[in-house]
Amino acid sequence: MHRRRFIELGLATSGLALGSTASANDNRYRPGGPWAPNERAVNYSGYLDNEQLGERLRRLDERSDRIELEQIGESAGRGDPIWEVTVGDGDERVHVINQIHGDEPTGAEAMVEILQRLAGGSGPKIDRILDELTITIVPRANPDGANFVGEDGLGDDGEFRQRRYNTTEWEEGDSRYKNENSYAYNLDVPGYDLNRGFSIIPGFSPGDENEDWWSVEDEEANLGTLDVPVDEVGLELQDGNPYDEIWNAGLNLNPETQAVTESFLGADPDWALTHHHQGPTAIPESADESPGPQRQSIMSVMAPYGPTHANLEDVDYASYVREGNPFMSVDAQTRSLQLAGLVPERMDQFGRGRLDTITRYAYGPLWGSYLDSLCPQTDAAGALYEVSHQSDDRGHKALGTMVKVSVEGIMATFERIADGSVHDVDEMSYFDLPIPEGIENPHDERGSPSQKR
Ligand SMILES: [Zn+2]
């Protein structure tokens, strides 16, 4: 059995001033290390399994009348609960999802800590958050990927792993063709990338798809690309020239994306956050600033935006942006950039150290994703966090910092929406953040660092 030891470790280190003590320096990131030597050496016992997470949430619910806990679905393979937690009763509505990729676990860990603060904490900042915000959190959107046990992932004993995908197998009739951007058929146990599965079409149900949307590129593998013409999306185009087609929109085939979509529309949020992990990254040219190794970036932040902010002069976009998301209002674009821009402001308060290494995850529309598909449906602003390192390329050493940067960023977001100061953030500060470089993990057999979100 995997025993959970993270909370004890977290409490033991949370009193340290990060970056200012010898023990923190011993933990400092350096290019090339300290890596876990290989996948087997990664200790998953630091993470809550599905049962432990449910137990923690139930205990919080029992002890605090500020928290409402509801099961909103169950995972496709294991049938494990998908939880939703609501806290606060204010007019500003915030929706947060975590761990939609199973091997990106620290968002769920951070949520437990945040909920502990909101459920039991006191003081003017907490009071204001509870008064001004209604926060709806899905702590773990992909229980199958988070808790993959044994050969088929569905066991109770056997090797415990985490992986990106859920465990649904595509079946004839689920959709016209396998969607190559969402379905991973070439795994021992196939599954879906759930952050490619959301539909931007309001009210879309599986089976509503049109044969004309598919362009099949490989008949043998029966793959396909789902291109939805923009005039069939049904949302109001906000500005600029839209794409003719929305490439790889999602089909909402899985119970996980269905539960998250319902949760989102039920919450009707003004603001949306989603938490992920990326590969290891470094701040460009950081070794030139001071002696010593190049500084690694603990987290990248991303804001989705539309044509207004996708065509500015003197901005380094450095990726495939095209026109941005044409369904986002200018107001939602601006607020999204402010959500991302407030994160490095918060980390500056900790001084030069591991938290003060926030970089920019370059945005381009990803049509099956939570932010690009759902935000335009409620005119929500969005932000995405990409903590560096998947759960299988770091050991315990980095876990506390990964959770810490997530907790601080999200708490700062709640505080600044609650006191209104989010609107004071210079939205252009997001574009001032450097786009990080990928770093090779010497033990990573998967090759180049993943930059998927
Ligand atoms: Zn991810």
Coordinates of C-alpha atoms and ligand atoms in Angstrom, one line a residue:
M1 CA 0.0 0.0 0.0
H2 CA 1.1 3.5 -0.6
R3 CA 1.0 5.6 2.5
R4 CA 0.6 9.2 2.3
R5 CA 3.4 11.2 3.8
F6 CA 3.2 14.5 2.0
I7 CA 1.2 16.5 4.5
E8 CA 3.6 15.7 7.3
L9 CA 6.5 16.7 5.1
G10 CA 4.7 19.8 4.0
L11 CA 4.0 20.9 7.5
A12 CA 7.6 20.3 8.5
T13 CA 9.0 22.6 5.8
S14 CA 6.3 25.2 5.6
G15 CA 7.9 27.3 8.4
L16 CA 11.1 27.8 6.5
A17 CA 11.8 31.0 4.7
L18 CA 12.4 29.6 1.2
G19 CA 15.7 30.4 -0.4
S20 CA 17.2 31.8 2.7
T21 CA 18.4 28.8 4.6
A22 CA 21.1 26.2 4.1
S23 CA 18.5 23.4 3.8
A24 CA 16.6 25.3 1.1
N25 CA 19.8 25.9 -0.8
D26 CA 20.6 22.2 -0.7
N27 CA 17.4 21.7 -2.5
R28 CA 18.1 24.3 -5.1
Y29 CA 17.4 23.3 -8.7
R30 CA 20.3 22.9 -11.0
P31 CA 20.2 21.9 -14.6
G32 CA 20.6 18.1 -14.8
G33 CA 19.7 17.4 -11.2
P34 CA 18.8 16.4 -8.7
W35 CA 16.7 14.1 -10.8
A36 CA 15.2 10.9 -9.7
P37 CA 17.5 8.3 -11.2
N38 CA 14.7 6.6 -13.2
E39 CA 11.0 6.1 -13.2
R40 CA 11.0 3.3 -10.7
A41 CA 12.8 5.4 -8.2
V42 CA 10.1 8.0 -8.1
N43 CA 8.2 7.7 -4.9
Y44 CA 4.5 8.1 -5.6
S45 CA 3.8 7.7 -1.8
G46 CA 4.0 11.5 -1.6
Y47 CA 0.7 11.8 -3.4
L48 CA -2.8 11.2 -2.2
D49 CA -4.4 8.3 -3.9
N50 CA -8.1 8.5 -4.8
E51 CA -9.3 7.0 -1.5
Q52 CA -7.0 9.2 0.6
L53 CA -8.1 12.3 -1.3
G54 CA -11.8 11.4 -0.8
E55 CA -11.1 10.9 2.9
R56 CA -9.4 14.3 3.3
L57 CA -12.2 16.0 1.6
R58 CA -14.9 14.3 3.6
R59 CA -13.1 15.2 6.8
L60 CA -12.9 18.9 5.7
D61 CA -16.6 18.8 4.9
E62 CA -17.5 17.3 8.3
R63 CA -15.4 19.8 10.3
S64 CA -16.4 23.0 8.5
D65 CA -19.8 24.4 7.6
R66 CA -18.0 26.7 5.0
I67 CA -17.4 23.7 2.7
E68 CA -19.9 21.8 0.5
L69 CA -18.7 18.5 -0.9
E70 CA -20.5 16.8 -3.7
Q71 CA -19.7 13.8 -5.9
I72 CA -20.4 14.9 -9.5
G73 CA -19.4 11.8 -11.4
E74 CA -17.2 8.8 -11.5
S75 CA -14.2 8.0 -13.6
A76 CA -14.6 5.9 -16.8
G77 CA -12.5 2.9 -15.8
R78 CA -12.1 2.7 -12.0
G79 CA -15.5 4.1 -11.2
D80 CA -13.8 6.3 -8.6
P81 CA -15.6 9.5 -7.5
I82 CA -15.0 12.9 -9.1
W83 CA -15.4 15.4 -6.4
E84 CA -16.6 19.0 -6.4
V85 CA -16.0 21.3 -3.5
T86 CA -17.8 24.7 -3.1
V87 CA -16.7 27.3 -0.6
G88 CA -17.7 30.9 -0.1
D89 CA -21.0 32.7 -1.0
G90 CA -20.0 35.8 -2.8
D91 CA -21.1 37.3 -6.2
E92 CA -17.8 36.7 -8.0
R93 CA -17.7 33.1 -9.2
V94 CA -14.5 31.1 -9.6
H95 CA -14.1 27.6 -11.1
V96 CA -10.9 25.6 -10.6
I97 CA -9.9 22.2 -12.0
N98 CA -6.8 20.1 -11.2
Q99 CA -5.1 17.0 -12.4
I100 CA -7.0 16.4 -15.6
H101 CA -3.8 14.8 -16.6
G102 CA -3.1 12.0 -14.1
D103 CA 0.6 12.5 -13.9
E104 CA 0.3 16.2 -13.0
P105 CA -0.7 15.8 -9.4
T106 CA 0.4 18.8 -7.3
G107 CA -2.8 20.8 -8.1
A108 CA -4.8 18.3 -6.1
E109 CA -2.3 18.4 -3.3
A110 CA -2.4 22.2 -3.3
M111 CA -6.2 22.2 -3.2
V112 CA -6.3 20.2 0.0
E113 CA -4.0 22.8 1.6
I114 CA -6.0 25.7 0.2
L115 CA -9.3 24.2 1.4
Q116 CA -7.8 23.7 4.8
R117 CA -7.1 27.5 5.0
L118 CA -10.5 28.5 3.7
A119 CA -12.4 26.0 5.8
G120 CA -10.6 26.7 9.1
G121 CA -8.6 29.9 8.7
S122 CA -9.4 33.4 10.0
G123 CA -8.4 36.9 9.3
P124 CA -9.5 39.7 7.0
K125 CA -8.1 38.1 3.8
I126 CA -9.9 34.8 4.4
D127 CA -13.1 36.6 5.4
R128 CA -13.1 38.7 2.3
I129 CA -12.5 35.7 0.1
L130 CA -15.5 33.9 1.7
D131 CA -17.7 37.0 1.5
E132 CA -16.8 38.1 -2.1
L133 CA -16.3 34.8 -3.9
T134 CA -18.1 31.6 -4.6
I135 CA -15.3 29.1 -5.4
T136 CA -16.1 25.8 -7.1
I137 CA -13.2 23.3 -7.2
V138 CA -12.8 20.0 -8.9
P139 CA -9.7 18.8 -7.0
R140 CA -8.9 15.8 -9.3
A141 CA -10.6 15.6 -12.7
N142 CA -8.9 12.3 -13.8
P143 CA -9.0 9.7 -11.0
D144 CA -8.1 6.9 -13.5
G145 CA -4.9 8.5 -14.5
A146 CA -4.0 9.7 -11.0
N147 CA -4.4 6.2 -9.6
F148 CA -3.3 3.8 -12.2
V149 CA -2.7 0.5 -10.4
G150 CA -1.6 -2.8 -11.9
E151 CA -1.5 -3.9 -15.5
D152 CA -4.9 -2.5 -16.5
G153 CA -4.8 0.5 -14.2
L154 CA -8.0 -0.7 -12.5
G155 CA -6.6 -2.8 -9.6
D156 CA -6.4 -2.3 -5.9
D157 CA -2.9 -3.8 -5.5
G158 CA 0.0 -4.0 -7.8
E159 CA 2.3 -1.2 -9.1
F160 CA 0.9 2.3 -8.5
R161 CA 1.6 4.7 -11.2
Q162 CA 0.3 7.9 -12.7
R163 CA -0.3 8.7 -16.3
R164 CA -1.7 11.4 -18.4
Y165 CA -4.8 9.6 -19.9
N166 CA -7.9 8.0 -18.4
T167 CA -8.7 4.4 -19.3
T168 CA -11.7 4.6 -21.7
E169 CA -11.3 2.5 -24.9
W170 CA -12.8 4.0 -28.0
E171 CA -15.6 1.9 -29.4
E172 CA -17.2 1.9 -32.7
G173 CA -20.2 4.2 -32.4
D174 CA -18.7 6.4 -29.7
S175 CA -17.7 8.8 -32.4
R176 CA -17.4 8.6 -36.2
Y177 CA -13.6 8.3 -36.1
K178 CA -11.0 8.1 -33.5
N179 CA -9.9 11.7 -32.8
E180 CA -6.1 11.6 -33.1
N181 CA -5.8 14.7 -30.8
S182 CA -7.6 13.1 -27.9
Y183 CA -7.5 9.3 -28.1
A184 CA -4.2 7.5 -27.4
Y185 CA -4.7 4.1 -29.0
N186 CA -1.0 3.1 -28.9
L187 CA -0.7 2.5 -25.2
D188 CA -0.9 -0.9 -23.4
V189 CA -4.1 0.4 -21.9
P190 CA -5.6 3.0 -24.3
G191 CA -7.3 6.1 -23.0
Y192 CA -8.2 9.7 -23.7
D193 CA -6.4 12.9 -23.1
L194 CA -9.2 14.6 -21.3
N195 CA -7.9 18.1 -21.9
R196 CA -8.6 17.6 -25.6
G197 CA -12.2 16.4 -25.0
F198 CA -14.2 19.5 -24.1
S199 CA -16.6 20.9 -26.7
I200 CA -16.8 24.6 -27.5
I201 CA -20.3 24.1 -28.9
P202 CA -22.8 25.1 -26.2
G203 CA -25.1 22.2 -25.4
F204 CA -23.1 19.7 -27.4
S205 CA -23.7 16.0 -26.5
P206 CA -21.7 13.0 -27.8
G207 CA -23.3 11.8 -31.0
D208 CA -24.2 15.3 -32.1
E209 CA -21.1 15.4 -34.4
N210 CA -21.5 15.9 -38.1
E211 CA -19.7 13.6 -40.6
D212 CA -18.6 16.7 -42.5
W213 CA -16.4 17.8 -39.6
W214 CA -13.9 14.9 -40.1
S215 CA -10.9 14.9 -42.3
V216 CA -9.5 11.4 -42.1
E217 CA -5.7 11.4 -42.6
D218 CA -4.8 7.8 -42.0
E219 CA -7.5 5.3 -43.1
E220 CA -5.7 2.3 -41.8
A221 CA -5.4 3.6 -38.2
N222 CA -8.8 5.0 -38.6
L223 CA -7.7 8.3 -37.1
G224 CA -9.3 11.6 -37.9
T225 CA -9.2 15.3 -37.3
L226 CA -12.3 17.1 -36.1
D227 CA -12.6 20.5 -37.8
V228 CA -15.7 22.4 -36.8
P229 CA -16.6 25.3 -39.1
V230 CA -16.7 28.4 -37.0
D231 CA -20.2 29.3 -37.9
E232 CA -21.4 26.0 -36.4
V233 CA -20.0 26.8 -33.0
G234 CA -22.9 29.0 -32.0
L235 CA -21.0 31.5 -29.8
E236 CA -20.7 35.1 -30.7
L237 CA -17.5 36.1 -32.5
Q238 CA -16.0 38.9 -30.6
D239 CA -13.5 40.7 -32.8
G240 CA -10.9 40.1 -35.6
N241 CA -11.1 37.5 -38.3
P242 CA -12.1 34.1 -37.1
Y243 CA -10.6 30.9 -38.4
D244 CA -12.7 29.1 -40.9
E245 CA -12.4 25.9 -38.9
I246 CA -11.8 25.1 -35.3
W247 CA -9.2 22.3 -35.4
N248 CA -9.7 19.4 -33.1
A249 CA -12.6 20.5 -31.0
G250 CA -13.6 17.9 -28.4
L251 CA -16.5 15.5 -28.5
N252 CA -17.1 15.3 -24.7
L253 CA -17.1 11.5 -24.8
N254 CA -15.9 10.8 -21.4
P255 CA -17.7 11.0 -18.0
E256 CA -14.8 13.1 -16.7
T257 CA -15.2 15.9 -19.2
Q258 CA -19.0 15.7 -18.9
A259 CA -18.8 16.1 -15.2
V260 CA -16.4 19.0 -15.4
T261 CA -18.5 20.7 -18.1
E262 CA -21.7 20.4 -16.0
S263 CA -19.8 21.7 -12.9
F264 CA -18.5 24.7 -14.9
L265 CA -21.8 25.6 -16.4
G266 CA -23.5 25.2 -13.0
A267 CA -21.0 27.4 -11.4
D268 CA -21.3 30.0 -14.2
P269 CA -17.9 31.4 -13.4
D270 CA -16.4 34.8 -14.1
W271 CA -12.9 33.3 -13.6
A272 CA -11.5 29.9 -14.3
L273 CA -8.2 28.3 -13.3
T274 CA -6.6 25.1 -14.4
H275 CA -3.5 23.4 -13.0
H276 CA -1.0 21.3 -15.0
H277 CA 2.6 20.3 -15.0
Q278 CA 5.1 20.7 -17.9
G279 CA 8.5 19.3 -18.5
P280 CA 11.6 20.8 -16.8
T281 CA 12.4 24.3 -17.9
A282 CA 15.1 27.0 -17.4
I283 CA 15.0 30.8 -17.6
P284 CA 16.8 31.8 -20.8
E285 CA 20.2 33.6 -20.2
S286 CA 19.8 33.3 -16.5
A287 CA 23.3 32.0 -16.1
D288 CA 24.6 35.3 -17.6
E289 CA 23.0 37.4 -14.8
S290 CA 25.0 35.9 -12.0
P291 CA 27.7 33.2 -11.4
G292 CA 26.4 29.7 -11.0
P293 CA 24.1 27.4 -12.9
Q294 CA 21.2 28.5 -15.1
R295 CA 18.1 29.0 -13.0
Q296 CA 15.2 26.5 -13.5
S297 CA 11.7 27.9 -13.7
I298 CA 9.3 26.5 -11.1
M299 CA 6.2 27.3 -13.0
S300 CA 4.9 28.9 -16.2
V301 CA 1.6 30.7 -16.4
M302 CA -0.6 31.1 -19.5
A303 CA -3.5 33.3 -20.4
P304 CA -5.9 32.6 -23.2
Y305 CA -6.6 35.6 -25.4
G306 CA -8.3 36.6 -28.6
P307 CA -7.5 38.7 -31.6
T308 CA -7.1 41.9 -29.7
H309 CA -4.2 40.7 -27.7
A310 CA -2.8 38.3 -30.4
N311 CA -1.8 41.0 -32.8
L312 CA 0.1 43.6 -30.7
E313 CA 3.3 45.2 -31.9
D314 CA 6.5 44.6 -30.0
V315 CA 5.2 41.4 -28.4
D316 CA 7.2 38.1 -28.6
Y317 CA 4.6 35.5 -29.2
A318 CA 7.0 32.8 -30.1
S319 CA 4.4 30.2 -30.9
Y320 CA 1.6 29.4 -33.1
V321 CA -1.0 32.0 -32.1
R322 CA -2.8 32.8 -35.3
E323 CA -5.7 35.0 -34.2
G324 CA -6.2 33.7 -30.7
N325 CA -9.6 32.6 -29.5
P326 CA -12.1 34.6 -31.5
F327 CA -15.0 33.9 -29.0
M328 CA -13.3 35.7 -26.0
S329 CA -14.5 39.2 -25.2
V330 CA -11.9 41.9 -24.9
D331 CA -12.8 42.2 -21.2
A332 CA -12.2 38.4 -20.7
Q333 CA -8.9 38.6 -22.6
T334 CA -7.7 41.5 -20.4
R335 CA -8.8 39.8 -17.2
S336 CA -7.1 36.6 -18.3
L337 CA -3.8 38.4 -18.8
Q338 CA -4.2 40.0 -15.4
L339 CA -4.8 36.6 -13.8
A340 CA -1.5 35.4 -15.2
G341 CA 0.3 38.6 -14.4
L342 CA -0.5 38.6 -10.7
V343 CA 1.3 35.3 -10.1
P344 CA 4.9 36.6 -10.6
E345 CA 3.9 39.7 -8.5
R346 CA 3.1 37.4 -5.6
M347 CA 6.3 35.4 -6.0
D348 CA 8.4 38.6 -6.0
Q349 CA 7.3 38.9 -2.3
F350 CA 9.4 35.9 -1.5
G351 CA 12.6 37.5 -2.8
R352 CA 15.1 35.9 -5.1
G353 CA 14.8 32.1 -4.7
R354 CA 13.0 29.2 -6.2
L355 CA 9.5 30.8 -6.3
D356 CA 10.7 33.9 -8.1
T357 CA 11.2 32.0 -11.3
I358 CA 7.8 32.3 -13.1
T359 CA 7.9 32.1 -16.9
R360 CA 5.4 32.5 -19.7
Y361 CA 3.7 29.5 -21.3
A362 CA 3.2 30.7 -24.8
Y363 CA -0.5 30.5 -25.7
G364 CA -2.1 29.2 -28.8
P365 CA -5.7 28.0 -29.0
L366 CA -6.3 24.4 -28.1
W367 CA -9.9 23.7 -29.0
G368 CA -10.7 20.7 -26.9
S369 CA -9.2 22.2 -23.8
Y370 CA -11.0 23.4 -20.7
L371 CA -10.1 27.0 -21.0
D372 CA -10.6 27.5 -24.8
S373 CA -13.8 25.6 -24.9
L374 CA -15.6 26.5 -21.7
C375 CA -14.5 30.1 -20.8
P376 CA -16.3 31.7 -23.8
Q377 CA -19.5 30.0 -22.7
T378 CA -19.8 32.2 -19.5
D379 CA -17.5 35.0 -20.5
A380 CA -15.0 33.8 -18.0
A381 CA -11.4 34.9 -17.8
G382 CA -8.9 32.0 -17.6
A383 CA -5.4 31.2 -16.5
L384 CA -3.4 28.0 -16.7
Y385 CA -0.6 27.0 -14.3
E386 CA 2.2 24.7 -15.6
V387 CA 4.3 23.6 -12.6
S388 CA 7.6 22.2 -13.9
H389 CA 8.2 18.4 -13.9
Q390 CA 5.7 15.6 -14.4
S391 CA 5.3 13.3 -11.4
D392 CA 7.6 10.7 -12.9
D393 CA 10.7 12.9 -13.5
R394 CA 11.2 14.3 -10.0
G395 CA 11.4 12.6 -6.6
H396 CA 10.2 14.1 -3.3
K397 CA 12.8 16.8 -3.2
A398 CA 10.8 19.2 -5.4
L399 CA 7.3 18.3 -4.3
G400 CA 7.0 20.8 -1.4
T401 CA 8.1 23.7 -3.7
M402 CA 5.7 22.6 -6.5
V403 CA 2.8 22.6 -4.1
K404 CA 3.9 25.8 -2.4
V405 CA 4.1 27.8 -5.7
S406 CA 0.6 26.5 -6.6
V407 CA -0.9 27.4 -3.2
E408 CA 0.6 30.9 -3.2
G409 CA -0.4 31.6 -6.8
I410 CA -4.0 30.5 -6.3
M411 CA -4.4 32.1 -2.9
A412 CA -3.1 35.4 -4.4
T413 CA -5.6 35.0 -7.2
F414 CA -8.5 34.6 -4.7
E415 CA -7.3 37.5 -2.6
R416 CA -7.0 39.9 -5.5
I417 CA -10.3 39.0 -7.1
A418 CA -11.9 39.4 -3.7
D419 CA -10.4 42.9 -3.0
G420 CA -10.7 44.0 -6.6
S421 CA -7.0 44.6 -7.1
V422 CA -6.8 42.1 -9.9
H423 CA -8.0 44.9 -12.1
D424 CA -4.9 46.9 -11.2
V425 CA -2.5 44.4 -12.7
D426 CA -0.9 45.6 -15.8
E427 CA -2.1 43.0 -18.3
M428 CA 1.0 43.6 -20.5
S429 CA 3.2 42.3 -17.7
Y430 CA 2.3 38.8 -18.8
F431 CA 4.1 39.4 -22.1
D432 CA 7.2 40.6 -20.2
L433 CA 7.7 37.2 -18.7
P434 CA 10.4 35.1 -20.5
I435 CA 9.4 32.0 -22.5
P436 CA 11.4 29.2 -20.8
E437 CA 13.8 26.8 -22.5
G438 CA 13.2 23.1 -22.2
I439 CA 15.9 21.1 -20.3
E440 CA 16.9 17.5 -20.9
N441 CA 16.3 15.2 -18.0
P442 CA 19.3 12.8 -18.3
H443 CA 17.1 9.9 -17.1
D444 CA 14.1 10.6 -19.2
E445 CA 13.7 7.9 -21.7
R446 CA 10.8 9.7 -23.3
G447 CA 13.2 12.0 -25.1
S448 CA 12.6 15.7 -25.4
P449 CA 10.8 17.6 -22.6
S450 CA 7.1 17.6 -22.9
Q451 CA 5.5 21.0 -23.4
K452 CA 1.9 19.8 -23.7
R453 CA -0.8 21.4 -21.6
Ligands
ZN1 ZN -1.5 18.9 -18.3

